[in-house]
C-alpha cells in the first residue's frame, strides 16, 4: 500500500459527459501528479500540483483540468468525454518537487470507460 | 515522439534464470533514470534508480546498468522469481523536468 488513495476505482460513463477523479496523497506529501495510461501506452504525464499551485503541465487536453485543495487532496476533471479518453488514470505524490528527484508513490488508479 | 522506448512488449523467463529488460532513450539531457514495477490492479511501485554519474546500481536481486554513450539502460533480475511477473516501466528525467515513462515490458517468470 503506497498510501495514495484514488476514488473511484472504476467509472463508466457516456461520451459528452463530465467526471471527477479524486486523489489523496500520502501524508506529508506536497506534490501531486496525474498520469494517463491508455492501452499499451506508457504513463503520460498530465499535470503536477505543489502545495496547491500548478507546477508543471504535460500532455493535458484543454477539456481536462485539475486542482489541489488546501488539505492537499487533488481532483482531475474530465469534460466533454470522448471514446479515446478511456484509460487508467493514476495519481502519484512525492514530498517535494520532481526536480528534487523524489520517488513518486502511485495510487491504484481509476479505470475510466467512456461508452 | 517517444523519448523513452522499451522495444520488447513482453518477455518470458524461467524461474531462477536472469531477466534482462531493456530501455532506450533519445534525449541526451536525461540524467536520472528509474524502473517501476506494476502488478495488475495496482499502481506502479518504485524499484531502483540510477544517476548519470554512475553506470551501475545494485539493490539485492536487481541491478540497473546505464550506458550513456548508447543512451541505453537495462534492468537485470537475478535470480528471477514468479513474484517478479509484472509490467516494468523505465522512466527518465532531466533536471527540473518531470519523468518521461516508457510503454512498459511485461515480464512473465515461469515456474
XYZ file of C-alpha atoms in Angstrom:
226
model
C 0.000 0.000 0.000
C 1.597 3.232 -1.228
C -0.516 5.464 0.998
C -2.010 7.234 -2.022
C -5.739 6.712 -2.418
C -7.831 7.242 -5.510
C -11.576 7.160 -5.946
C -13.495 5.765 -7.650
C -11.741 2.569 -8.747
C -13.913 2.242 -11.826
C -16.034 4.722 -13.713
C -18.262 4.043 -16.703
C -19.855 6.965 -18.469
C -21.049 8.139 -21.854
C -19.497 10.408 -24.457
C -20.042 14.082 -23.800
C -20.262 13.641 -20.034
C -18.069 15.096 -17.302
C -16.408 13.176 -14.486
C -14.233 13.981 -11.486
C -11.451 11.744 -10.238
C -10.175 12.192 -6.725
C -6.751 11.619 -5.188
C -5.484 11.817 -1.631
C -1.685 11.938 -1.419
C 0.496 10.262 1.182
C 0.535 12.043 4.494
C 3.039 14.882 4.311
C 3.495 14.825 0.541
C 3.034 18.229 -1.048
C 3.300 17.303 -4.716
C 0.568 15.535 -6.649
C 0.915 14.287 -10.210
C -1.692 12.975 -12.608
C -0.900 10.438 -15.335
C -2.942 8.791 -18.068
C -2.235 5.265 -19.262
C -4.053 4.249 -22.417
C -3.957 0.719 -23.806
C -0.372 -0.403 -24.460
C 0.915 3.080 -23.786
C 3.293 4.261 -21.138
C 2.291 6.629 -18.410
C 1.614 10.022 -19.951
C 2.222 12.878 -17.565
C -0.739 15.228 -17.416
C -0.177 17.798 -14.684
C 1.561 18.432 -11.368
C 0.490 20.451 -8.356
C 2.686 21.511 -5.474
C 1.120 22.752 -2.271
C -1.998 23.956 -4.040
C -0.365 25.546 -7.060
C 0.027 24.218 -10.579
C 3.699 23.385 -11.094
C 4.016 21.679 -14.449
C 1.822 20.738 -17.344
C 2.302 17.824 -19.664
C 0.081 16.454 -22.399
C -3.152 17.562 -20.792
C -6.077 18.359 -23.048
C -7.971 21.627 -22.663
C -11.069 19.570 -21.789
C -9.214 18.356 -18.698
C -8.463 20.397 -15.610
C -7.199 19.728 -12.133
C -6.817 21.401 -8.802
C -5.244 20.752 -5.432
C -7.137 21.792 -2.342
C -5.836 23.217 0.963
C -5.958 19.740 2.521
C -3.684 18.664 -0.386
C -6.131 16.280 -1.998
C -6.473 16.734 -5.729
C -9.215 16.334 -8.293
C -8.922 15.754 -12.021
C -11.920 16.928 -14.007
C -12.540 15.453 -17.448
C -15.270 17.024 -19.555
C -16.855 16.512 -22.967
C -15.622 12.964 -22.758
C -14.681 11.087 -25.920
C -14.182 7.381 -26.520
C -10.423 7.950 -26.657
C -10.410 9.220 -23.090
C -10.970 5.676 -21.870
C -7.829 4.876 -19.895
C -6.327 4.271 -16.485
C -5.721 7.498 -14.614
C -3.055 7.410 -11.939
C -2.304 9.882 -9.254
C 1.123 9.970 -7.606
C 2.560 12.005 -4.774
C 6.003 12.955 -3.553
C 7.313 15.136 -0.749
C 8.874 17.804 -2.954
C 9.240 18.997 -6.483
C 10.058 16.464 -9.214
C 13.281 18.315 -9.830
C 14.485 17.011 -6.481
C 14.270 13.505 -7.912
C 11.943 12.315 -5.206
C 10.382 8.939 -5.717
C 6.775 9.231 -6.783
C 4.306 6.995 -4.976
C 1.402 5.910 -7.116
C -2.196 5.251 -6.219
C -4.049 2.192 -7.552
C -5.604 4.180 -10.386
C -9.091 4.903 -11.664
C -10.210 2.992 -14.720
C -12.391 5.219 -16.875
C -14.527 3.674 -19.594
C -16.328 6.005 -21.987
C -19.102 4.330 -23.974
C 7.926 11.246 -30.487
C 8.783 8.625 -27.887
C 11.714 9.804 -25.843
C 11.826 6.601 -23.783
C 11.451 3.303 -25.592
C 11.028 -0.227 -24.374
C 11.077 -2.211 -27.572
C 10.119 -5.552 -26.067
C 6.440 -5.535 -25.090
C 6.859 -8.872 -23.329
C 9.490 -11.250 -22.033
C 9.275 -14.791 -20.638
C 11.985 -16.234 -18.427
C 12.356 -19.471 -16.494
C 12.404 -19.226 -12.714
C 15.959 -18.974 -11.395
C 17.368 -17.558 -14.620
C 18.318 -13.961 -15.362
C 15.748 -11.475 -16.667
C 17.096 -8.578 -18.708
C 14.766 -5.697 -19.500
C 15.977 -3.017 -21.866
C 15.242 0.666 -22.266
C 16.496 3.205 -24.804
C 16.186 6.970 -24.685
C 16.711 9.752 -27.160
C 17.034 12.875 -25.036
C 20.682 13.464 -24.138
C 19.598 15.818 -21.340
C 18.174 12.900 -19.333
C 20.387 12.323 -16.341
C 18.257 10.348 -13.920
C 16.566 7.036 -14.595
C 14.202 4.799 -12.703
C 12.474 1.475 -13.008
C 8.970 0.920 -11.726
C 7.138 -2.373 -11.379
C 3.392 -2.692 -11.808
C 1.118 -5.561 -10.812
C -2.417 -5.798 -12.220
C -4.971 -3.584 -10.455
C -2.220 -1.732 -8.610
C -0.277 1.441 -9.242
C 3.402 1.345 -10.261
C 5.878 0.930 -7.420
C 9.418 2.248 -7.426
C 12.081 -0.400 -7.885
C 15.511 1.129 -8.456
C 17.112 4.290 -9.802
C 20.398 5.401 -11.304
C 22.013 8.762 -11.825
C 24.058 9.509 -14.924
C 27.205 9.857 -12.826
C 27.096 6.095 -12.285
C 26.978 3.214 -14.706
C 25.636 0.602 -12.317
C 23.389 0.455 -9.283
C 22.547 -2.670 -7.365
C 19.804 -3.496 -4.888
C 19.542 -7.136 -3.928
C 18.474 -9.156 -6.938
C 18.015 -6.027 -9.055
C 20.807 -4.259 -10.931
C 20.446 -1.371 -13.331
C 23.153 -0.667 -15.886
C 23.479 2.636 -17.719
C 25.353 3.115 -20.988
C 25.265 6.844 -21.607
C 27.044 6.761 -24.956
C 24.463 4.315 -26.294
C 21.588 6.036 -24.460
C 20.623 2.634 -23.131
C 19.826 1.189 -19.752
C 18.919 -2.273 -18.649
C 17.458 -3.907 -15.580
C 18.822 -7.298 -14.566
C 16.904 -9.532 -12.176
C 18.880 -12.459 -10.804
C 17.570 -14.952 -9.956
C 14.094 -14.372 -11.391
C 11.167 -15.450 -9.236
C 7.495 -15.990 -10.150
C 6.608 -12.980 -7.978
C 8.641 -10.812 -10.345
C 5.991 -11.320 -13.030
C 4.715 -7.809 -13.664
C 4.942 -4.915 -16.100
C 8.194 -2.972 -15.791
C 8.360 0.701 -16.743
C 11.531 2.595 -17.436
C 11.414 6.354 -16.732
C 13.852 9.182 -17.326
C 14.129 12.816 -16.411
C 16.271 15.836 -16.996
C 16.997 18.138 -14.081
C 13.932 20.184 -13.181
C 11.728 18.217 -15.557
C 9.088 15.626 -14.895
C 9.616 11.976 -15.598
C 9.016 10.504 -19.042
C 7.877 6.897 -18.933
C 8.348 4.148 -21.477
C 5.460 1.911 -22.626
C 6.472 -0.960 -20.362
C 7.614 -4.560 -20.745
C 5.500 -7.409 -19.393
C 7.743 -9.957 -17.672
C 6.485 -13.489 -17.092
C 8.607 -15.715 -14.889
C 7.670 -19.329 -15.486
C 7.929 -21.827 -12.610
